[in-house]
Short mmCIF file of C-alpha atoms and ligand atoms in Angstrom, two decimals:
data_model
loop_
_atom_site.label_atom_id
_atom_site.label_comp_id
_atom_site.label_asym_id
_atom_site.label_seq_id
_atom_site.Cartn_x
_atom_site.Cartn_y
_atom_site.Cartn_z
CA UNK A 1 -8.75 -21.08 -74.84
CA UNK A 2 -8.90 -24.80 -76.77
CA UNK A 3 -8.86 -27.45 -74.01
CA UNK A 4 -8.69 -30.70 -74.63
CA UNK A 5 -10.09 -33.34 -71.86
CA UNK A 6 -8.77 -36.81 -71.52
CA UNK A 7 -10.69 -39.91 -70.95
CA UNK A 8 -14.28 -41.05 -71.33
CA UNK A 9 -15.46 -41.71 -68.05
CA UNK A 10 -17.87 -40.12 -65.84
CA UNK A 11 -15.33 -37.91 -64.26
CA UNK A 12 -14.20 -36.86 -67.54
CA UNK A 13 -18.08 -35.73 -68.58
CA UNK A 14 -18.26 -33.96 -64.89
CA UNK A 15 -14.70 -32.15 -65.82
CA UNK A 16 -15.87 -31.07 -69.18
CA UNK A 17 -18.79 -30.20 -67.69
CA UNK A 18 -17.50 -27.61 -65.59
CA UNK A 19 -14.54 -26.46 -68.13
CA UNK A 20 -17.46 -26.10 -70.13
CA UNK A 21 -18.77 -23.40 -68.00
CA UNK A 22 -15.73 -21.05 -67.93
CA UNK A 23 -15.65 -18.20 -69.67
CA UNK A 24 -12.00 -18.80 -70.55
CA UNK A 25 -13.22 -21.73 -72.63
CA UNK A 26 -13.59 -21.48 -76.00
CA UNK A 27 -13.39 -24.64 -77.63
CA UNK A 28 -13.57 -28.12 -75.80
CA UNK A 29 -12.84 -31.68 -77.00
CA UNK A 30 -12.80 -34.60 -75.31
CA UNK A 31 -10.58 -37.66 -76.52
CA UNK A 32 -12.32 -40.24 -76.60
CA UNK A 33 -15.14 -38.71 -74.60
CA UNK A 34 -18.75 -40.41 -74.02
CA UNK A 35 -22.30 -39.44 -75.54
CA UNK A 36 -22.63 -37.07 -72.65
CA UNK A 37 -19.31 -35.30 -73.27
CA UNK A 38 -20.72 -34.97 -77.16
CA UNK A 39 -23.27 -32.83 -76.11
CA UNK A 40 -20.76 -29.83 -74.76
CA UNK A 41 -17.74 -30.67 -76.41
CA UNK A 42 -16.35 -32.13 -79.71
CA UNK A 43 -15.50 -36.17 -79.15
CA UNK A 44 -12.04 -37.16 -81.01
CA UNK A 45 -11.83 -40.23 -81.80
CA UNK A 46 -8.09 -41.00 -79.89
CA UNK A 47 -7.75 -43.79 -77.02
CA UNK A 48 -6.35 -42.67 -73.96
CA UNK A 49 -3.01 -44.39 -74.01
CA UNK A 50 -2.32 -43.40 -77.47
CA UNK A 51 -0.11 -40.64 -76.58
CA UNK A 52 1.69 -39.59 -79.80
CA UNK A 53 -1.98 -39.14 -81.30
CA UNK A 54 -2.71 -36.82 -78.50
CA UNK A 55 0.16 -35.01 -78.50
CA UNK A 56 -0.23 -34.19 -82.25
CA UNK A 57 -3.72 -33.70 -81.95
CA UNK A 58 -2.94 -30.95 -79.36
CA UNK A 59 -0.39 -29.10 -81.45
CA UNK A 60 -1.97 -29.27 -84.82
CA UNK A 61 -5.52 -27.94 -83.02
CA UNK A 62 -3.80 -25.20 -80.78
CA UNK A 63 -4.85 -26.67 -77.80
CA UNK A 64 -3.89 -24.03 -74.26
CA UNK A 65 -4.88 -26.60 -71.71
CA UNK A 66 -5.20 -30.63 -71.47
CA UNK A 67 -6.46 -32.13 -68.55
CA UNK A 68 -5.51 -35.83 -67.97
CA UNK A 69 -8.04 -38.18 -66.64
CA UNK A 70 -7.36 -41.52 -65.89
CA UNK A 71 -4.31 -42.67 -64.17
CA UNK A 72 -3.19 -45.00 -67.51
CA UNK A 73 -1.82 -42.27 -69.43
CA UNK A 74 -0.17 -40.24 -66.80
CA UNK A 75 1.66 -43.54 -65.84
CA UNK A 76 2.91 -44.05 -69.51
CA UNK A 77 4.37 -40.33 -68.97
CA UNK A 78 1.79 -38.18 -71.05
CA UNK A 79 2.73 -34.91 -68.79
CA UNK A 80 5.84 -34.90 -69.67
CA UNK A 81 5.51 -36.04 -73.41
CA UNK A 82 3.28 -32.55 -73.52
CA UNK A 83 5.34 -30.67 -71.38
CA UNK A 84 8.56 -31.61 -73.98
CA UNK A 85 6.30 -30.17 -76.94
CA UNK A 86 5.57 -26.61 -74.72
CA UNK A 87 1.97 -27.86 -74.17
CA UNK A 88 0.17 -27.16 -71.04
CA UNK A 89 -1.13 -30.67 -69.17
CA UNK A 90 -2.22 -30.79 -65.70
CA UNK A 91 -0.82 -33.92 -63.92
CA UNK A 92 2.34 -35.24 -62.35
CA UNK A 93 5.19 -36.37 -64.62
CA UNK A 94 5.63 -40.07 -64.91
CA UNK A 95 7.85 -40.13 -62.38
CA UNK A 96 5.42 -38.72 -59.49
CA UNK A 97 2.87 -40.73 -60.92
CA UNK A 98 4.19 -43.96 -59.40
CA UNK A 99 2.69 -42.37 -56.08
CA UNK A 100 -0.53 -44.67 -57.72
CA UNK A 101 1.23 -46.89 -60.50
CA UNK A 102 3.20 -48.66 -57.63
CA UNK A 103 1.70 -49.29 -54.46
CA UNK A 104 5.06 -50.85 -53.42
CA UNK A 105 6.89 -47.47 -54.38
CA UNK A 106 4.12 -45.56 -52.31
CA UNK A 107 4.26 -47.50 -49.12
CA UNK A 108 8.45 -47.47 -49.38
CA UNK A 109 8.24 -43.27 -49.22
CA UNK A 110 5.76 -42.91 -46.81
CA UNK A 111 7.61 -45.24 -44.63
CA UNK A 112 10.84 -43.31 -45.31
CA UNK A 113 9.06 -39.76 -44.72
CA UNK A 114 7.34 -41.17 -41.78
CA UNK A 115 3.68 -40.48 -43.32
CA UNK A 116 1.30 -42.70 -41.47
CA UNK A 117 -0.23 -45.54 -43.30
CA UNK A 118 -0.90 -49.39 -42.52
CA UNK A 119 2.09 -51.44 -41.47
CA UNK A 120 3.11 -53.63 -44.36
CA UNK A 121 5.99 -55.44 -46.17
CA UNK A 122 6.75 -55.92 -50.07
CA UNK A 123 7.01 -59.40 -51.06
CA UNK A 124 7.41 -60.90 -54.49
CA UNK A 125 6.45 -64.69 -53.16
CA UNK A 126 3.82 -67.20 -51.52
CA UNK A 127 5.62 -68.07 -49.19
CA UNK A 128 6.51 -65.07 -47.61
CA UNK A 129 3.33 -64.20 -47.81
CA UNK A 130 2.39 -67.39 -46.00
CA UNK A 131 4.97 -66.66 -43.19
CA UNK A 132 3.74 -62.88 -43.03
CA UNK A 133 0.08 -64.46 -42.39
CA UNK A 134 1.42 -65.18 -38.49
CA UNK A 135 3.06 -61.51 -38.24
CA UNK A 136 -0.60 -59.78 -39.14
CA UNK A 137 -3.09 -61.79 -38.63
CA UNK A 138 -6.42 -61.93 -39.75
CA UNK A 139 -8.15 -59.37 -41.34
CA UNK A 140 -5.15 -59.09 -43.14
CA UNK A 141 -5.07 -57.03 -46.57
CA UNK A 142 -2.86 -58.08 -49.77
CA UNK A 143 -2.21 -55.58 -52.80
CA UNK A 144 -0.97 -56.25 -56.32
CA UNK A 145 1.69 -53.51 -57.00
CA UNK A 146 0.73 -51.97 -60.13
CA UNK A 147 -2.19 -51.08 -61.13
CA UNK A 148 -5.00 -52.89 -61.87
CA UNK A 149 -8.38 -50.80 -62.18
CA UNK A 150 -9.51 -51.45 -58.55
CA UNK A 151 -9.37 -55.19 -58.63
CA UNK A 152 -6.10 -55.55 -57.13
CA UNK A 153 -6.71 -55.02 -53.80
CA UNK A 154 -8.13 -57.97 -51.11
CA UNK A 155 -9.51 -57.15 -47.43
CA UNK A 156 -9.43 -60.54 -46.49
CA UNK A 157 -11.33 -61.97 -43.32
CA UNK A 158 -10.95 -65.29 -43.10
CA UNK A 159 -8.29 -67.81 -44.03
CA UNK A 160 -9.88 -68.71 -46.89
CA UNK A 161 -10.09 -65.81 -48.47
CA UNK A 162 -6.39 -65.23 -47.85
CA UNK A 163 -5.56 -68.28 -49.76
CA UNK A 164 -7.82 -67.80 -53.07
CA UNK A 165 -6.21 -63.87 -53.19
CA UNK A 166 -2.31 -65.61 -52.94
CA UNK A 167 -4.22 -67.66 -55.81
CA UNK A 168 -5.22 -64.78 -58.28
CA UNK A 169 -2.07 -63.07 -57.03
CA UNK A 170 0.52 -65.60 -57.75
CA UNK A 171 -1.00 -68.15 -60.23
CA UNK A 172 0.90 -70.08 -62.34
CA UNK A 173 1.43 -67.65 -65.44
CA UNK A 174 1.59 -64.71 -63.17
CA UNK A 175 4.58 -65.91 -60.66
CA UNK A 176 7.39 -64.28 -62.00
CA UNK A 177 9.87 -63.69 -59.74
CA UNK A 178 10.14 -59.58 -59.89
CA UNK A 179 5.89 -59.81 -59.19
CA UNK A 180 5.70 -57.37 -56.34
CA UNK A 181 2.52 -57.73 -54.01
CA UNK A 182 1.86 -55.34 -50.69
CA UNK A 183 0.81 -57.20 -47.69
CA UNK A 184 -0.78 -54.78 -45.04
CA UNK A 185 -1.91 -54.50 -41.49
CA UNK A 186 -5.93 -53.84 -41.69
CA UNK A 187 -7.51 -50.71 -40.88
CA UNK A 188 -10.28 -50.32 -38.83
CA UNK A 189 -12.39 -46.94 -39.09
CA UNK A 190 -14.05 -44.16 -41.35
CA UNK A 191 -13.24 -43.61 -44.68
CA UNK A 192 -12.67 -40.27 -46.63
CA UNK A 193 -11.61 -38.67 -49.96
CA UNK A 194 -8.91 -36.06 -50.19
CA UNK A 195 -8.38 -34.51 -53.08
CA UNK A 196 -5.96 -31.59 -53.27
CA UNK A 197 -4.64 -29.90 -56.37
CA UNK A 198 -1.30 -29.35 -56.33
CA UNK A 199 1.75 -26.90 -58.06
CA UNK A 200 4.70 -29.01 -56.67
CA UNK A 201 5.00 -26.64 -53.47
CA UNK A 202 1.79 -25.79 -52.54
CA UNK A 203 -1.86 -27.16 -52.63
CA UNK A 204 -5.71 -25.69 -52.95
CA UNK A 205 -8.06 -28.58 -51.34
CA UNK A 206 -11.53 -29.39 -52.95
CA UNK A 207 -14.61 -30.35 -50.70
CA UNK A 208 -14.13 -33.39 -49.22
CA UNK A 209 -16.26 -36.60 -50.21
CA UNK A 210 -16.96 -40.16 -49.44
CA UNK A 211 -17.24 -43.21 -51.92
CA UNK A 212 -19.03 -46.14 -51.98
CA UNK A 213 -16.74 -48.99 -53.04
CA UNK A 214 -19.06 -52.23 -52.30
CA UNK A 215 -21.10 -53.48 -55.52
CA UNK A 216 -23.96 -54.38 -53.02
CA UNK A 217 -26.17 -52.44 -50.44
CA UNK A 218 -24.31 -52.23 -46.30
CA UNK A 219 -21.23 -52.48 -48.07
CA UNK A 220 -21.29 -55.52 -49.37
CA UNK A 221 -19.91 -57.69 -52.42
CA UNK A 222 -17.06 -56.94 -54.12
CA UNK A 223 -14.96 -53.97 -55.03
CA UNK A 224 -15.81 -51.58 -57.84
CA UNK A 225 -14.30 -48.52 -59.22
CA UNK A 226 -17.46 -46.73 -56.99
CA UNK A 227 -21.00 -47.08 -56.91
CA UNK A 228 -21.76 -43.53 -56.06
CA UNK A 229 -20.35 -40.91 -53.69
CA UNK A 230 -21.60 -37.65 -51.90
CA UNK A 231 -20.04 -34.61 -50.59
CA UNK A 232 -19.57 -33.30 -48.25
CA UNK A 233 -18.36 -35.87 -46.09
CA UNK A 234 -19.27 -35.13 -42.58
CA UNK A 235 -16.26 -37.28 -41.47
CA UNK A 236 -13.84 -34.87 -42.49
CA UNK A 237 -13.71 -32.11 -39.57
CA UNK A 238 -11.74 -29.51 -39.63
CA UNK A 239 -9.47 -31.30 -36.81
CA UNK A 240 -9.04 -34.16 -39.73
CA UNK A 241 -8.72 -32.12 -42.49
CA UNK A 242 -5.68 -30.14 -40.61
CA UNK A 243 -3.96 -33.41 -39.78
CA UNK A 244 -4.55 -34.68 -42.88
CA UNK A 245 -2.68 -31.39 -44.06
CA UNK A 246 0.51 -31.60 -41.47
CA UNK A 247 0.84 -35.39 -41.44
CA UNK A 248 0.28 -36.48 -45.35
CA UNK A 249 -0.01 -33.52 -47.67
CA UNK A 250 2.58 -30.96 -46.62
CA UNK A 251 5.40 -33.63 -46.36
CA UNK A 252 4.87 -35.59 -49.45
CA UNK A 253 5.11 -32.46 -51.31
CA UNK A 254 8.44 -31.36 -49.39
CA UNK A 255 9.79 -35.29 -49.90
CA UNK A 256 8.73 -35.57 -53.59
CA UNK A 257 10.40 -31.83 -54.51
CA UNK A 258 13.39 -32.50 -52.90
CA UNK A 259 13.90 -35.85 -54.31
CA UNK A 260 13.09 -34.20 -57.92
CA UNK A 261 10.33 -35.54 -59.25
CA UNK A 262 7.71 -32.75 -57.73
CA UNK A 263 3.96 -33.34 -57.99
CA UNK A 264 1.67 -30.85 -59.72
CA UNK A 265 -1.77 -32.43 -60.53
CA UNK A 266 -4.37 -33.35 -58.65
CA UNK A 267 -3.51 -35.35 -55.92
CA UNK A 268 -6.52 -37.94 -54.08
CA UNK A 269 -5.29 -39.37 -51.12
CA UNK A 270 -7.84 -42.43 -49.33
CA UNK A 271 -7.70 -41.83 -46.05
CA UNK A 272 -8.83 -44.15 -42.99
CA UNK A 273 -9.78 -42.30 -40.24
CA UNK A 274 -8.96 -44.37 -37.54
CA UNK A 275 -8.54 -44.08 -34.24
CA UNK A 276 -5.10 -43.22 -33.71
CA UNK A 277 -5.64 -40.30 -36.40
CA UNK A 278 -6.11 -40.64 -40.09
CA UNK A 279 -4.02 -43.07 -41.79
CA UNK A 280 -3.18 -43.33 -45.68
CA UNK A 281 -4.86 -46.23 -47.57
CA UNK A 282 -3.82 -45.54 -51.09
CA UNK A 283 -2.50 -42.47 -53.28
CA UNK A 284 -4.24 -41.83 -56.92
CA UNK A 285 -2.76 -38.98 -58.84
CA UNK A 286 -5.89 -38.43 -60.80
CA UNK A 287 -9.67 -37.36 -60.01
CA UNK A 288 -11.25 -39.73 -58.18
CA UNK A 289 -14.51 -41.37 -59.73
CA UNK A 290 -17.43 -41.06 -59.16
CA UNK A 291 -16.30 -38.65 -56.12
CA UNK A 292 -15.62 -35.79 -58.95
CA UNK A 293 -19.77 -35.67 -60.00
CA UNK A 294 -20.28 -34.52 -56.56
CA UNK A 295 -17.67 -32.36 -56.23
CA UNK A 296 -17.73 -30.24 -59.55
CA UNK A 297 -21.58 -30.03 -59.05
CA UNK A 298 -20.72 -27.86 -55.86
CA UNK A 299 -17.60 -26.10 -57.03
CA UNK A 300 -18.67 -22.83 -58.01
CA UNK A 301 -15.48 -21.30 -58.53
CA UNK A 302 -13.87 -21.21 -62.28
CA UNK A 303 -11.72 -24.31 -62.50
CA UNK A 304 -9.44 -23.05 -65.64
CA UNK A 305 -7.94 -20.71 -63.86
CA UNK A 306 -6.99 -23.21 -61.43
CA UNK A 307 -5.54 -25.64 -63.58
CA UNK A 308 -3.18 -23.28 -65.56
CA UNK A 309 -2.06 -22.54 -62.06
CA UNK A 310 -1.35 -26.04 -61.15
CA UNK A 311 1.05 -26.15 -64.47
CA UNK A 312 3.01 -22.82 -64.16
CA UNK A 313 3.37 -23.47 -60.30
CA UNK A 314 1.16 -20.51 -59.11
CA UNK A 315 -1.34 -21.92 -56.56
CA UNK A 316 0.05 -19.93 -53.47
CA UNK A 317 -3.05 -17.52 -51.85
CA UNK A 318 -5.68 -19.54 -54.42
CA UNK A 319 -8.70 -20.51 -52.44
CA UNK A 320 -12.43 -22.30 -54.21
CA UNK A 321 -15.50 -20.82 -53.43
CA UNK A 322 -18.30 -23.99 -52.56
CA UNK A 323 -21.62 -24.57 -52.71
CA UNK A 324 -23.11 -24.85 -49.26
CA UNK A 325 -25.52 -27.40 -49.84
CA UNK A 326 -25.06 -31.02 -50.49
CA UNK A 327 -24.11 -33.31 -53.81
CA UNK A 328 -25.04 -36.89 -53.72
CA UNK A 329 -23.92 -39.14 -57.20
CA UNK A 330 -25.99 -42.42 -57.93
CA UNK A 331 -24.05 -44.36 -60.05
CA UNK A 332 -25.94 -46.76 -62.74
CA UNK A 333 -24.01 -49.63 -63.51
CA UNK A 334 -25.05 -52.59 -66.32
CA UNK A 335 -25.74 -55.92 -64.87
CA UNK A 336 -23.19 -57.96 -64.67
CA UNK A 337 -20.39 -55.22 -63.17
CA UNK A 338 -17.69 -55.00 -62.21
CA UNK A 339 -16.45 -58.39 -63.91
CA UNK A 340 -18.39 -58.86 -66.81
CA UNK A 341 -21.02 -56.00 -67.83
CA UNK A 342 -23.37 -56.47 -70.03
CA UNK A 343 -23.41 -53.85 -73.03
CA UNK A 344 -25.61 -52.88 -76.02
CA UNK A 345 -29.17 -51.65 -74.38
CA UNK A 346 -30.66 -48.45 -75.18
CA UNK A 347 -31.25 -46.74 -72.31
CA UNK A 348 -34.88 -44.66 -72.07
CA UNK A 349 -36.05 -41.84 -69.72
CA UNK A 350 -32.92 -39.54 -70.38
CA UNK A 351 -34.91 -36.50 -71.97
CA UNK A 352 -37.56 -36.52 -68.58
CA UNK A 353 -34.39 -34.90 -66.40
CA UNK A 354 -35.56 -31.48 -66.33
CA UNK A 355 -34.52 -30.72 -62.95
CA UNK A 356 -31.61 -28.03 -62.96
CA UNK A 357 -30.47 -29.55 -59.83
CA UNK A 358 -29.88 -33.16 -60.75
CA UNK A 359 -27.32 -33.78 -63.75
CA UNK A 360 -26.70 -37.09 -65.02
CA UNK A 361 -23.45 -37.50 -65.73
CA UNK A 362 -22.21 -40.04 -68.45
CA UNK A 363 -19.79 -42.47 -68.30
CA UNK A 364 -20.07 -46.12 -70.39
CA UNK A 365 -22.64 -44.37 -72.78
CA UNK A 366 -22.67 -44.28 -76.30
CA UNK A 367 -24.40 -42.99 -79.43
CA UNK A 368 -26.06 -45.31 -81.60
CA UNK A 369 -28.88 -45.15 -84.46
CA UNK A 370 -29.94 -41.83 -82.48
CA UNK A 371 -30.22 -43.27 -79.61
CA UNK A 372 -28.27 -43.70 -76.66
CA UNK A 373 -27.16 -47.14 -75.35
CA UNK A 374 -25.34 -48.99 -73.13
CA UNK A 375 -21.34 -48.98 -73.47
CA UNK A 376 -19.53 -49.81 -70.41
CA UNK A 377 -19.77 -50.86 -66.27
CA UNK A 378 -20.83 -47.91 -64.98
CA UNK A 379 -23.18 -46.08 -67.65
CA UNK A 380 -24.42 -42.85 -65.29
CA UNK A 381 -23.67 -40.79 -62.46
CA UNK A 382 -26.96 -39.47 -61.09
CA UNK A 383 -25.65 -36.60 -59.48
CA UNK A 384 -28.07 -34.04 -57.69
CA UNK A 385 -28.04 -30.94 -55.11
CA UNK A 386 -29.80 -30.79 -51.83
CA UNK A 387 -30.34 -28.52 -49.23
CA UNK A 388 -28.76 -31.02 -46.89
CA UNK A 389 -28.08 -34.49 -47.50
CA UNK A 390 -31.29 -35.95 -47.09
CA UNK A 391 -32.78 -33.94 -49.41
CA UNK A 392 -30.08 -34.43 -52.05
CA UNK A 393 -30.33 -38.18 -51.89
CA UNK A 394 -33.89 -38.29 -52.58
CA UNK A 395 -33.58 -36.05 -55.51
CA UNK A 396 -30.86 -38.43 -57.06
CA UNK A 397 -33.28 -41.02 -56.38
CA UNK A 398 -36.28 -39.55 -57.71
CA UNK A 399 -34.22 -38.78 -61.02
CA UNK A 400 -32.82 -42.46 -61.15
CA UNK A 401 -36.34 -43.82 -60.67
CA UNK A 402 -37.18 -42.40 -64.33
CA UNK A 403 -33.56 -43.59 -66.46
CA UNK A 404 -33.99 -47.66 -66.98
CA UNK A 405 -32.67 -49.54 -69.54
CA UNK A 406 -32.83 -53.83 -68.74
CA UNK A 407 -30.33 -54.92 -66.34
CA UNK A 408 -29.57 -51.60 -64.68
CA UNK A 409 -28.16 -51.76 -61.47
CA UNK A 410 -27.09 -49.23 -58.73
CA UNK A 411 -27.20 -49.39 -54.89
CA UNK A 412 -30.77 -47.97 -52.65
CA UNK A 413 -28.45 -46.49 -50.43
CA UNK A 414 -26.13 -43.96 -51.64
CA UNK A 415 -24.94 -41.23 -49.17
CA UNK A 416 -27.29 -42.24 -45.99
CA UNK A 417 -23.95 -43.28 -44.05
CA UNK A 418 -23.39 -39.70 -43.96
CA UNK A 419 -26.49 -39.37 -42.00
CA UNK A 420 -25.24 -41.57 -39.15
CA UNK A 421 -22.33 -39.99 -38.81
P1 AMP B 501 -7.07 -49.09 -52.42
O1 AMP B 501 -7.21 -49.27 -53.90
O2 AMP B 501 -5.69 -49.29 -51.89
O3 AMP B 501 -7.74 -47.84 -51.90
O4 AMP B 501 -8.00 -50.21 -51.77
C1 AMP B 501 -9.38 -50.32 -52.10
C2 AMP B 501 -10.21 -50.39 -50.86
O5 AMP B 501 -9.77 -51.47 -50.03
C3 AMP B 501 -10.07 -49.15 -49.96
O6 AMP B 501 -10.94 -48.13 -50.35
C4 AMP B 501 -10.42 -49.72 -48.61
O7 AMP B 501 -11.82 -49.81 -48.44
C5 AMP B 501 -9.86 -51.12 -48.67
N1 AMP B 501 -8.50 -51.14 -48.06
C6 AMP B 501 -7.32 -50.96 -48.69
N2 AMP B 501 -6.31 -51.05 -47.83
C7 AMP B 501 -6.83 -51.28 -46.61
C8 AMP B 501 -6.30 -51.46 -45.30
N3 AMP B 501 -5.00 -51.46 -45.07
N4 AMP B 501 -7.17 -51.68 -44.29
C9 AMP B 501 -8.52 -51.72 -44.51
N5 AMP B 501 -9.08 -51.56 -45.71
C10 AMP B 501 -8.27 -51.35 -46.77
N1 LIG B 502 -13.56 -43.83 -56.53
C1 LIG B 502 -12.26 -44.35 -56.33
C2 LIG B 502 -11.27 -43.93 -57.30
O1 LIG B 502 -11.48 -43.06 -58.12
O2 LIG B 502 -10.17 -44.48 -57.25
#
C-alpha cells in the first residue's frame, strides 16, 4: 500500500514509525514530516492545512491510506474532502470534529446526552463571566471555544488570575460579540488518557497513558502541548476503564450516529478521575501528543489493518495485542517553550542511541548543512521500554543525558507519578 501521513510532529514520526513496520506498507510519505520522519519515509513538502495540495498529491501518487494528524486539518474538513475523491483517510468528518474544534459544542452534547463532565455555562461576555465568578467559585476554570493549540484553557486559583484570563480572553480586539468562552466548575482528582479508535458504531481501545501538561517539575508553570507521557497509566483500572466505556464512549457514539454526523477516527477523551467517577475534561479527535510515543512503542499489533478498518466501518471483534512492559516519553523542548522557543541549534549526541529499546522520536527537528538542528518547541520525544516503570524511566533518562544541544529543556521527572499511585 502508499500511505501518506499527515503532520510533522512527534506523533506523526511515532505513527510513521509504526506504519513503517507493517508489512502492508509499501511506500510512506509524510507531508510535511520532520528529519526523523525522513529517515523511514519520503517528506513532501505540503503544509498541513493546505488541503487541495494533499488531496492531489494523494490521487496523482496512488495513495491507499492517509492518516490525519493534527486536529487543524480535520477541522477544515480534510476527511471528507478525501472521502469525496474515493480516498481512504482515517478521521472524523468536519462535522464530528467539532467534538475538539468547539469546546462550547462539546460541553452542549454531553450535557444533552447526559455524559458526565464539569458543570459549566457558555458565555460570550465579561460580565457574565464576572457574575458566574459567585455561582463557581474559586478554583474556577475558563476555556476559549475554539481551538487554540493548548493555550486556551485557564485553571485559575486565585482572583487574580481570574481577572488577567477574562483579560487575554476578552481584550479589546478580541471582544466580538459571537466570542464564545466555557466557564467550568473545577475538577479535583487523577488524570488519564483515553484513546479509542473508532468506526462510527464501535471502538478498539489503545493502552491507556498519562501526560504531563506542566512546563515545570511537580506540575508546575504553565500549560504545554505535553512534556512527556508514559503508559501504562496505573490510574486506569479496569473498574475505570469500564465506566469510562458505559458512561462516555458507548453513548457519544450512539448520540453522534444518530444525529448524523458519526465519528470514525481516533477518538482521545481527557478524563478526570474524580471521586464521584471519571468525569470528561476535554474531547480531541486526533492522537494525542506526546501520549502516542509511548503508546506505539508498546503496540505490537499491525496498525494498517486497523486503520482501513476504522474507514470502511469494520472494527467489530478487532482487539490489539500490547507489550507488557512499560513506555515512558521524555520530551526535549528548546528554551524558551511554550511561548517563544528558541530555534536554529544543531543538536549533537543523536548517533550514540544505540539502544533498541529507547527511540527518539522527532518532532521540531530539521535537516540542515547535514546536520540536524533545532526547528520547533518540542524537538524530541525520548521514548524508551522498561520492564516496569522504574526501569523505563531511567532508560529514557540515561538516553536524554547523551542528546544536548544549548538551551534544551525537559522535566527530571517524567512518569514517577505513576509510581505513587
Ligand atoms: P483541556 O485542553 O480542556 O484538556 O485543558 C487542559 C488542561 O487543563 C487539562 O489537561 C486539565 O489539566 C486542566 N483542566 C481543564 N479543565 C479542567 C477542569 N474543569 N477542572 C480541572 N482542571 C481542568
Ligand atoms: N498531550 C495532549 C494532547 O495531545 O492534546
Amino acid at each position: 500500500m502508499n500511505i501518506l501521513v499527515v503532520g510533522n510532529g512527534g506523533r506523526e514520526h511515532a505513527l510513521a514509525w509504526k506504519i513503517a513496520k507493517s508489512p502492508l506498507c509499501a511506500n510512506l510519505f509524510c507531508a510535511p514530516g520532520n528529519a526523523g520522519t525522513s529517515s523511514l519515509a519520503t517528506n513532501v513538502p505540503i503544509k498541513v492545512d493546505q488541503i487541495d495540495a494533499l488531496v492531489s498529491f494523494a490521487k496523482d501518487n496512488l495513495i491507499d491510506l492517509t492518516v490525519v494528524g493534527p486536529e487543524l486539518p480535520l477541522t477544515l474538513g480534510i476527511v471528507d474532502r478525501f472521502k469525496s475523491e474515493g480516498l481512504a483517510c482515517f478521521g472524523p468528518t468536519l462535522l464530528a470534529s467539532r467534538l475538539e474544534g468547539s469546546k462550547a459544542f462539546a460541553k452542549d452534547f454531553m450535557r444533552r446526552l447526559s455524559i458526565p463532565t464539569a458543570g459549566f455555562d457558555v458565555i460570550d461576555s465579561r460580565e457574565e463571566a464576572q457574575f458566574l465568578f459567585q455561582k463557581y467559585g474559586l478554583p474556577i476554570v475558563l476555556k476559549e471555544d475554539g481551538l487554540a493549540s493548548g493555550k486556551g484553557v485557564f485553571v485559575c486559583f486565585s482572583e487574580n488570575e481570574f481577572y488577567s484570563a477574562l483579560d487575554r480572553l476578552f481584550r479589546s480586539g478580541n471582544s466580538k460579540r459571537n466570542k464564545k468562552v466555557v466557564i467550568e466548575e473545577c475538577l479535583v482528582g487523577e488524570e488519564v488518557s483515553y484513546l479509542v479508535i473508532c468506526d462510527g458504531k464501535d471502538f478498539v481501545p489503545l493502552a491507556s497513558s498519562q501526560d504531563h501538561k506542566r512546563l515545570l517539575d511537580g506540575d508546575r508553570g504553565p500549560n504545554t502541548g505535553g512534556m512527556g507521557a508514559y503508559s501504562p497509566a496505573p490510574v486506569l483500572t479496569n473498574r475505570v476503564e469500564t465506566a469510562i466505556q458505559n458512561s462516555v464512549i458507548k453513548p457519544l457514539l450512539r448520540g453522534m450516529s444518530e444525529k448524523g454526523f458519526e465519528f470514525r477516527g481516533l477518538l482521545y477523551v481527557g478524563v478526570m478521575i474524580t471521586k464521584d467517577g471519571p468525569k470528561v475534561l476535554e474531547f480531541n479527535v486526533r492522537f494525542g501528543d506526546p501520549e502516542t510515543q509511548p503508546i506505539m512503542a508498546r503496540l505490537k499489533s499491525d496498525i494498517v489493518p486497523i486503520f482501513m478498518k476504522s474507514v470502511s466501518g469494520d472494527l467489530k471483534n478487532v482487539s490489539l495485542e500490547w507489550d507488557s512492559r512499560a513506555a515512558v516519553c521524555v520530551v526535549l523542548a528548546s528554551e524558551g517553550y511554550p511561548e517563544f522557543p528558541k530555534k536554529g541549534d544543531k543538536i549533537l549526541g543523536l548517533d550514540s542511541v544505540k539502544d533498541d529499546d529507547a527511540i527518539v522520536f522527532h518532532a521540531g527537528t530539521t535537516k540542515s548543512n547535514g546536520s540536524i538542528a533545532v526547528n520547533g518547541g518540542r524537538v524530541l520525544g525520548v521514548t524508551a521500554l522498561g520492564r516496569d516503570l522504574r526501569s523505563a524511566i531511567s532508560k529514557a533518562y540515561s538516553v536524554v543525558d547523551k542528546i544536548g544541544w544549548r538551551g534544551k529543556i525537559f522535566r527530571r521527572d517524567i512518569g514517577e507519578r505513576g509510581l505513587t499511585l
